[in-house]
GROMACS .gro file of C-alpha atoms in nm:
model
  322
    1MET     CA    1  -2.004   2.688  -2.774
    2LEU     CA    2  -2.097   2.420  -2.542
    3GLU     CA    3  -2.430   2.481  -2.364
    4THR     CA    4  -2.441   2.553  -1.999
    5SER     CA    5  -2.565   2.248  -1.902
    6ALA     CA    6  -2.236   2.008  -2.111
    7ARG     CA    7  -2.022   2.323  -2.018
    8LEU     CA    8  -2.140   2.293  -1.659
    9LEU     CA    9  -2.021   1.941  -1.635
   10ARG     CA   10  -1.629   1.978  -1.818
   11LEU     CA   11  -1.628   2.298  -1.576
   12LEU     CA   12  -1.696   2.038  -1.298
   13SER     CA   13  -1.429   1.756  -1.492
   14LEU     CA   14  -1.139   2.007  -1.502
   15LEU     CA   15  -1.179   2.099  -1.099
   16GLN     CA   16  -1.165   1.769  -0.996
   17THR     CA   17  -0.819   1.702  -1.126
   18ALA     CA   18  -0.715   1.873  -0.789
   19ARG     CA   19  -0.517   2.151  -0.951
   20GLU     CA   20  -0.597   2.543  -0.903
   21TRP     CA   21  -0.735   2.670  -1.241
   22PRO     CA   22  -0.696   3.037  -1.392
   23GLY     CA   23  -1.005   3.206  -1.489
   24THR     CA   24  -0.851   3.294  -1.797
   25GLU     CA   25  -0.748   2.902  -1.861
   26LEU     CA   26  -1.045   2.791  -1.791
   27ALA     CA   27  -1.239   3.067  -2.046
   28GLU     CA   28  -0.972   2.965  -2.342
   29ARG     CA   29  -1.058   2.543  -2.266
   30LEU     CA   30  -1.428   2.625  -2.288
   31GLY     CA   31  -1.377   2.866  -2.496
   32VAL     CA   32  -1.590   3.150  -2.266
   33SER     CA   33  -1.596   3.460  -2.106
   34GLY     CA   34  -1.450   3.558  -1.756
   35ARG     CA   35  -1.734   3.631  -1.658
   36THR     CA   36  -1.949   3.304  -1.833
   37VAL     CA   37  -1.734   3.133  -1.616
   38ARG     CA   38  -1.782   3.351  -1.330
   39ASN     CA   39  -2.133   3.264  -1.377
   40ASP     CA   40  -2.024   2.938  -1.371
   41ILE     CA   41  -1.870   2.906  -1.100
   42ASP     CA   42  -2.210   3.015  -0.885
   43ARG     CA   43  -2.415   2.745  -0.967
   44LEU     CA   44  -2.182   2.473  -0.963
   45ARG     CA   45  -2.227   2.677  -0.632
   46GLU     CA   46  -2.586   2.641  -0.605
   47LEU     CA   47  -2.575   2.251  -0.646
   48GLY     CA   48  -2.346   2.173  -0.341
   49TYR     CA   49  -1.991   2.173  -0.478
   50PRO     CA   50  -1.788   2.362  -0.287
   51VAL     CA   51  -1.548   2.599  -0.507
   52ASP     CA   52  -1.269   2.793  -0.345
   53ALA     CA   53  -1.177   3.109  -0.533
   54THR     CA   54  -0.886   3.355  -0.486
   55ARG     CA   55  -0.803   3.636  -0.622
   56GLY     CA   56  -0.492   3.813  -0.788
   57PRO     CA   57  -0.244   3.788  -1.075
   58ALA     CA   58  -0.192   3.434  -0.920
   59GLY     CA   59  -0.541   3.334  -0.796
   60GLY     CA   60  -0.760   3.116  -0.951
   61TYR     CA   61  -1.032   2.859  -0.860
   62ARG     CA   62  -0.993   2.521  -0.668
   63LEU     CA   63  -1.298   2.237  -0.604
   64ALA     CA   64  -1.282   2.280  -0.144
   65ALA     CA   65  -1.336   1.966   0.047
   66GLY     CA   66  -1.728   1.978   0.217
   67THR     CA   67  -2.003   1.893   0.419
   68ALA     CA   68  -2.141   1.614   0.183
   69MET     CA   69  -2.015   1.480  -0.106
   70PRO     CA   70  -2.108   1.608  -0.433
   71PRO     CA   71  -2.139   1.372  -0.735
   72LEU     CA   72  -1.802   1.305  -0.905
   73LEU     CA   73  -1.721   1.342  -1.300
   74LEU     CA   74  -1.494   1.016  -1.351
   75ASP     CA   75  -1.299   0.859  -1.712
   76ASP     CA   76  -1.334   0.515  -1.868
   77GLU     CA   77  -0.967   0.477  -1.692
   78GLU     CA   78  -1.081   0.580  -1.349
   79ALA     CA   79  -1.438   0.436  -1.375
   80VAL     CA   80  -1.265   0.106  -1.438
   81ALA     CA   81  -0.997   0.117  -1.239
   82VAL     CA   82  -1.279   0.231  -0.913
   83THR     CA   83  -1.504  -0.061  -1.032
   84ILE     CA   84  -1.224  -0.338  -0.998
   85ALA     CA   85  -1.106  -0.177  -0.682
   86LEU     CA   86  -1.432  -0.223  -0.504
   87ARG     CA   87  -1.473  -0.581  -0.682
   88THR     CA   88  -1.173  -0.634  -0.475
   89VAL     CA   89  -1.227  -0.503  -0.173
   90ALA     CA   90  -1.599  -0.627  -0.180
   91GLN     CA   91  -1.452  -0.966  -0.238
   92GLY     CA   92  -1.299  -0.952   0.168
   93ALA     CA   93  -0.988  -0.721   0.114
   94LEU     CA   94  -1.114  -0.528   0.391
   95SER     CA   95  -1.275  -0.648   0.673
   96GLY     CA   96  -1.636  -0.475   0.752
   97MET     CA   97  -1.543  -0.307   0.385
   98GLU     CA   98  -1.781  -0.577   0.222
   99GLU     CA   99  -2.163  -0.488   0.232
  100THR     CA  100  -2.074  -0.102   0.186
  101SER     CA  101  -1.825  -0.191  -0.192
  102LEU     CA  102  -2.167  -0.394  -0.272
  103ARG     CA  103  -2.340  -0.103  -0.238
  104ALA     CA  104  -2.114   0.114  -0.382
  105LEU     CA  105  -2.065  -0.097  -0.653
  106ALA     CA  106  -2.357  -0.198  -0.778
  107LYS     CA  107  -2.463   0.231  -0.772
  108LEU     CA  108  -2.120   0.225  -0.983
  109GLU     CA  109  -2.172  -0.069  -1.227
  110GLN     CA  110  -2.541   0.044  -1.260
  111VAL     CA  111  -2.470   0.393  -1.491
  112LEU     CA  112  -2.141   0.254  -1.677
  113PRO     CA  113  -2.200   0.257  -2.053
  114ALA     CA  114  -2.125  -0.058  -2.195
  115ARG     CA  115  -1.858  -0.011  -2.328
  116LEU     CA  116  -1.652  -0.002  -1.985
  117ARG     CA  117  -1.933  -0.336  -1.848
  118ARG     CA  118  -1.799  -0.494  -2.121
  119ARG     CA  119  -1.432  -0.418  -1.995
  120VAL     CA  120  -1.505  -0.502  -1.573
  121GLN     CA  121  -1.694  -0.807  -1.675
  122THR     CA  122  -1.405  -0.930  -1.911
  123LEU     CA  123  -1.090  -0.858  -1.635
  124GLN     CA  124  -1.362  -1.053  -1.424
  125THR     CA  125  -1.376  -1.297  -1.630
  126TYR     CA  126  -1.025  -1.371  -1.735
  127THR     CA  127  -0.840  -1.314  -1.477
  128VAL     CA  128  -0.859  -1.611  -1.172
  129PRO     CA  129  -0.661  -1.499  -0.933
  130VAL     CA  130  -0.430  -1.818  -0.658
  131PRO     CA  131  -0.548  -1.897  -0.340
  132ALA     CA  132  -0.335  -1.772  -0.112
  133ASP     CA  133  -0.185  -2.031   0.071
  134GLN     CA  134  -0.313  -1.905   0.412
  135PRO     CA  135  -0.554  -1.743   0.577
  136ARG     CA  136  -0.503  -1.338   0.511
  137PRO     CA  137  -0.558  -1.119   0.823
  138ALA     CA  138  -0.849  -0.972   0.918
  139VAL     CA  139  -0.752  -0.521   0.901
  140ASP     CA  140  -1.046  -0.338   0.992
  141ALA     CA  141  -1.123  -0.078   0.716
  142ASP     CA  142  -1.164   0.231   1.065
  143VAL     CA  143  -0.837   0.107   1.230
  144LEU     CA  144  -0.650   0.236   0.837
  145THR     CA  145  -0.795   0.521   0.881
  146VAL     CA  146  -0.748   0.613   1.179
  147LEU     CA  147  -0.356   0.581   1.178
  148THR     CA  148  -0.323   0.685   0.784
  149ALA     CA  149  -0.530   1.031   0.947
  150ALA     CA  150  -0.301   1.014   1.262
  151CYS     CA  151   0.026   1.003   0.977
  152ARG     CA  152  -0.128   1.295   0.785
  153ASP     CA  153  -0.160   1.480   1.067
  154ARG     CA  154   0.167   1.442   1.229
  155GLU     CA  155  -0.087   1.316   1.590
  156ARG     CA  156   0.092   1.088   1.814
  157LEU     CA  157  -0.107   0.804   1.853
  158ARG     CA  158  -0.169   0.544   2.152
  159PHE     CA  159  -0.264   0.255   2.126
  160ASP     CA  160  -0.321  -0.178   2.259
  161TYR     CA  161  -0.102  -0.402   2.089
  162ARG     CA  162  -0.126  -0.797   2.072
  163ALA     CA  163   0.208  -0.909   1.979
  164HIS     CA  164   0.283  -1.287   1.800
  165ASP     CA  165   0.286  -1.494   2.152
  166GLY     CA  166  -0.098  -1.315   2.279
  167SER     CA  167   0.061  -1.057   2.498
  168THR     CA  168  -0.028  -0.743   2.512
  169SER     CA  169   0.095  -0.358   2.565
  170ARG     CA  170   0.061  -0.033   2.505
  171ARG     CA  171   0.280   0.198   2.269
  172VAL     CA  172   0.223   0.508   2.212
  173THR     CA  173   0.455   0.635   1.823
  174GLU     CA  174   0.435   0.937   1.670
  175PRO     CA  175   0.318   0.720   1.303
  176HIS     CA  176   0.515   0.743   0.950
  177ARG     CA  177   0.309   0.531   0.708
  178VAL     CA  178   0.099   0.213   0.649
  179VAL     CA  179   0.266   0.010   0.445
  180SER     CA  180   0.110  -0.306   0.257
  181TRP     CA  181   0.365  -0.615   0.247
  182GLY     CA  182   0.249  -0.930   0.080
  183ARG     CA  183  -0.079  -1.043   0.286
  184ARG     CA  184  -0.060  -0.804   0.565
  185TRP     CA  185  -0.056  -0.415   0.656
  186TYR     CA  186   0.170  -0.304   0.871
  187LEU     CA  187   0.219   0.096   1.037
  188VAL     CA  188   0.645   0.242   1.054
  189ALA     CA  189   0.624   0.487   1.352
  190TRP     CA  190   0.855   0.589   1.610
  191ASP     CA  191   0.823   0.437   1.884
  192VAL     CA  192   0.926   0.765   2.138
  193GLU     CA  193   0.953   0.505   2.519
  194ARG     CA  194   1.154   0.282   2.305
  195GLY     CA  195   1.300   0.596   2.177
  196ASP     CA  196   1.326   0.362   1.769
  197TRP     CA  197   1.195   0.350   1.518
  198ARG     CA  198   0.919   0.067   1.461
  199THR     CA  199   0.693  -0.186   1.263
  200PHE     CA  200   0.351  -0.273   1.426
  201ARG     CA  201   0.132  -0.587   1.226
  202VAL     CA  202  -0.170  -0.343   1.188
  203ASP     CA  203  -0.448  -0.593   1.235
  204ARG     CA  204  -0.258  -0.622   1.613
  205ILE     CA  205  -0.362  -0.273   1.673
  206GLN     CA  206  -0.620  -0.176   1.885
  207PRO     CA  207  -0.604   0.282   1.838
  208ARG     CA  208  -0.682   0.474   2.145
  209THR     CA  209  -0.835   0.769   2.073
  210PRO     CA  210  -0.823   1.096   2.091
  211THR     CA  211  -0.463   1.091   1.868
  212GLY     CA  212  -0.231   1.313   2.122
  213PRO     CA  213  -0.035   1.617   2.031
  214ARG     CA  214   0.149   1.711   1.712
  215PHE     CA  215   0.504   1.614   1.633
  216ALA     CA  216   0.769   1.672   1.399
  217PRO     CA  217   0.893   1.409   1.143
  218ARG     CA  218   1.183   1.241   1.225
  219GLU     CA  219   1.440   1.042   0.936
  220LEU     CA  220   1.353   0.678   0.874
  221PRO     CA  221   1.608   0.518   0.833
  222ASP     CA  222   1.675   0.315   0.465
  223GLY     CA  223   1.741   0.641   0.279
  224GLY     CA  224   1.357   0.704   0.386
  225ASP     CA  225   1.183   0.414   0.199
  226ALA     CA  226   0.955   0.283   0.406
  227ALA     CA  227   0.853  -0.029   0.182
  228THR     CA  228   1.257  -0.049   0.200
  229TYR     CA  229   1.273  -0.040   0.588
  230VAL     CA  230   0.930  -0.261   0.568
  231ALA     CA  231   1.062  -0.535   0.442
  232ARG     CA  232   1.380  -0.567   0.644
  233ARG     CA  233   1.255  -0.571   0.933
  234VAL     CA  234   0.929  -0.743   0.935
  235SER     CA  235   1.054  -1.025   0.744
  236ALA     CA  236   1.368  -1.096   0.984
  237ALA     CA  237   1.064  -1.091   1.235
  238GLY     CA  238   0.847  -1.392   1.147
  239TRP     CA  239   1.168  -1.622   1.026
  240ARG     CA  240   1.118  -1.923   1.226
  241HIS     CA  241   1.459  -2.046   1.097
  242ARG     CA  242   1.762  -1.748   0.991
  243ALA     CA  243   2.023  -1.852   0.802
  244GLN     CA  244   2.343  -1.584   0.729
  245VAL     CA  245   2.444  -1.838   0.377
  246THR     CA  246   2.840  -1.690   0.231
  247VAL     CA  247   2.756  -1.713  -0.147
  248HIS     CA  248   3.053  -1.671  -0.393
  249ALA     CA  249   2.907  -1.413  -0.654
  250PRO     CA  250   2.888  -1.034  -0.685
  251ALA     CA  251   2.671  -0.911  -0.466
  252GLU     CA  252   2.440  -0.726  -0.735
  253ALA     CA  253   2.441  -1.036  -0.931
  254VAL     CA  254   2.310  -1.243  -0.594
  255ALA     CA  255   2.036  -0.921  -0.491
  256GLU     CA  256   1.844  -0.970  -0.867
  257ARG     CA  257   1.780  -1.298  -0.761
  258ILE     CA  258   1.684  -1.203  -0.398
  259ASN     CA  259   1.289  -1.084  -0.384
  260PRO     CA  260   1.412  -0.804  -0.035
  261ALA     CA  261   1.157  -1.003   0.168
  262VAL     CA  262   1.357  -1.298   0.143
  263GLY     CA  263   1.670  -1.159   0.281
  264VAL     CA  264   1.913  -0.864   0.298
  265VAL     CA  265   2.236  -0.892   0.040
  266GLU     CA  266   2.569  -0.788   0.157
  267ALA     CA  267   2.930  -0.717  -0.050
  268LEU     CA  268   3.260  -0.903   0.116
  269ASP     CA  269   3.426  -0.859  -0.186
  270ASP     CA  270   3.371  -0.779  -0.569
  271SER     CA  271   3.285  -1.152  -0.576
  272THR     CA  272   3.157  -1.255  -0.286
  273CYS     CA  273   2.843  -1.240  -0.066
  274VAL     CA  274   2.693  -1.267   0.242
  275LEU     CA  275   2.261  -1.320   0.186
  276ASP     CA  276   2.126  -1.266   0.550
  277THR     CA  277   1.820  -1.550   0.464
  278GLY     CA  278   1.458  -1.682   0.679
  279ALA     CA  279   1.192  -1.848   0.658
  280ASP     CA  280   0.929  -2.009   0.859
  281SER     CA  281   1.085  -2.378   0.815
  282VAL     CA  282   1.393  -2.515   0.672
  283GLU     CA  283   1.249  -2.634   0.338
  284THR     CA  284   1.147  -2.312   0.171
  285LEU     CA  285   1.496  -2.220   0.319
  286GLY     CA  286   1.666  -2.489   0.085
  287VAL     CA  287   1.402  -2.382  -0.188
  288TYR     CA  288   1.508  -2.011  -0.154
  289LEU     CA  289   1.931  -2.126  -0.157
  290GLY     CA  290   1.862  -2.377  -0.478
  291MET     CA  291   1.730  -2.120  -0.624
  292LEU     CA  292   2.070  -1.883  -0.568
  293GLY     CA  293   2.284  -2.020  -0.973
  294HIS     CA  294   2.559  -1.952  -0.740
  295ASP     CA  295   2.750  -2.162  -0.504
  296PHE     CA  296   2.716  -2.094  -0.123
  297ASP     CA  297   2.865  -2.227   0.195
  298VAL     CA  298   2.635  -2.275   0.464
  299THR     CA  299   2.732  -2.327   0.873
  300GLY     CA  300   2.438  -2.364   1.019
  301PRO     CA  301   2.177  -2.348   1.169
  302PRO     CA  302   2.225  -2.749   1.269
  303GLU     CA  303   1.821  -2.861   1.110
  304LEU     CA  304   1.888  -2.659   0.779
  305LEU     CA  305   2.278  -2.884   0.722
  306ALA     CA  306   2.058  -3.223   0.785
  307HIS     CA  307   1.772  -3.153   0.524
  308LEU     CA  308   2.069  -2.957   0.312
  309ARG     CA  309   2.239  -3.327   0.318
  310GLU     CA  310   1.857  -3.512   0.302
  311LEU     CA  311   1.814  -3.278  -0.007
  312ALA     CA  312   2.202  -3.361  -0.136
  313ARG     CA  313   2.117  -3.750  -0.138
  314ARG     CA  314   1.774  -3.804  -0.235
  315TYR     CA  315   1.883  -3.550  -0.579
  316GLU     CA  316   2.208  -3.771  -0.653
  317ARG     CA  317   1.977  -4.099  -0.608
  318SER     CA  318   1.685  -3.924  -0.871
  319THR     CA  319   1.928  -3.899  -1.086
  320PRO     CA  320   2.107  -4.209  -1.291
  321ALA     CA  321   2.445  -4.274  -1.254
  322SER     CA  322   2.664  -4.181  -1.601
   0.00000   0.00000   0.00000
């Protein structure tokens, strides 16, 4: 039988797995009687851990949310994951959270066992991030919190939105999901006044509180997959140059080589498909097309055609005559 202090820690660890435990199962795992389990639950409550209990055959114990943050028990993998996440945030992944993350990181690393500290230090030493090709837009952590809470509670959200050209507008939305895509965060929401689904860059949102009334959730297009919805629409919205390319290959074969952020593939027949693609520059579009690995036909835009012709001449000049 475990000693009382060790048993309390084991009991707390079980309760923190976010499920309801029948008293009989807790007693069996701890090797004690049901009465001892009830006494240990009372001890945890005295220490500030809010433990809910339900009676009856389907009843049990569950760790509830309290008014203060109690100590948490993390296993080895969880401790390493949390430490790496805090390091990432402390390096500026979320605007305004760097100092807070550093404080939390200092507390966590102080109590990490030597074996875990070595794992974390090894990951940090031997992994090197590639610098971003452009600065990451700053995302306010408080804004993310407001957006995700509105999604969870299904409450209408009002906010001021700054468009790409700098103009601002007031939006009333039914928020669905917040999606991290590349270097940016996006809110997927039903725009009430426009009567359609929209995506909004989180770094351009200024929420207005309080949130509005609750709403019944709607079915999102693309099979309800928010990530797919963002991939199809956000990429196109950000493209400076667009092109529809006929590819002489099955759609499945082309889709295997095309990231959803690059474009959308639609079949014409069993051996031909159309790639709707785009990029910020025709040079990038040329790279995408060169990586298709199949013959293709391009009809526009003119600047892309001119670039591809110049590429063809350049490649021909670089190849010795046979």
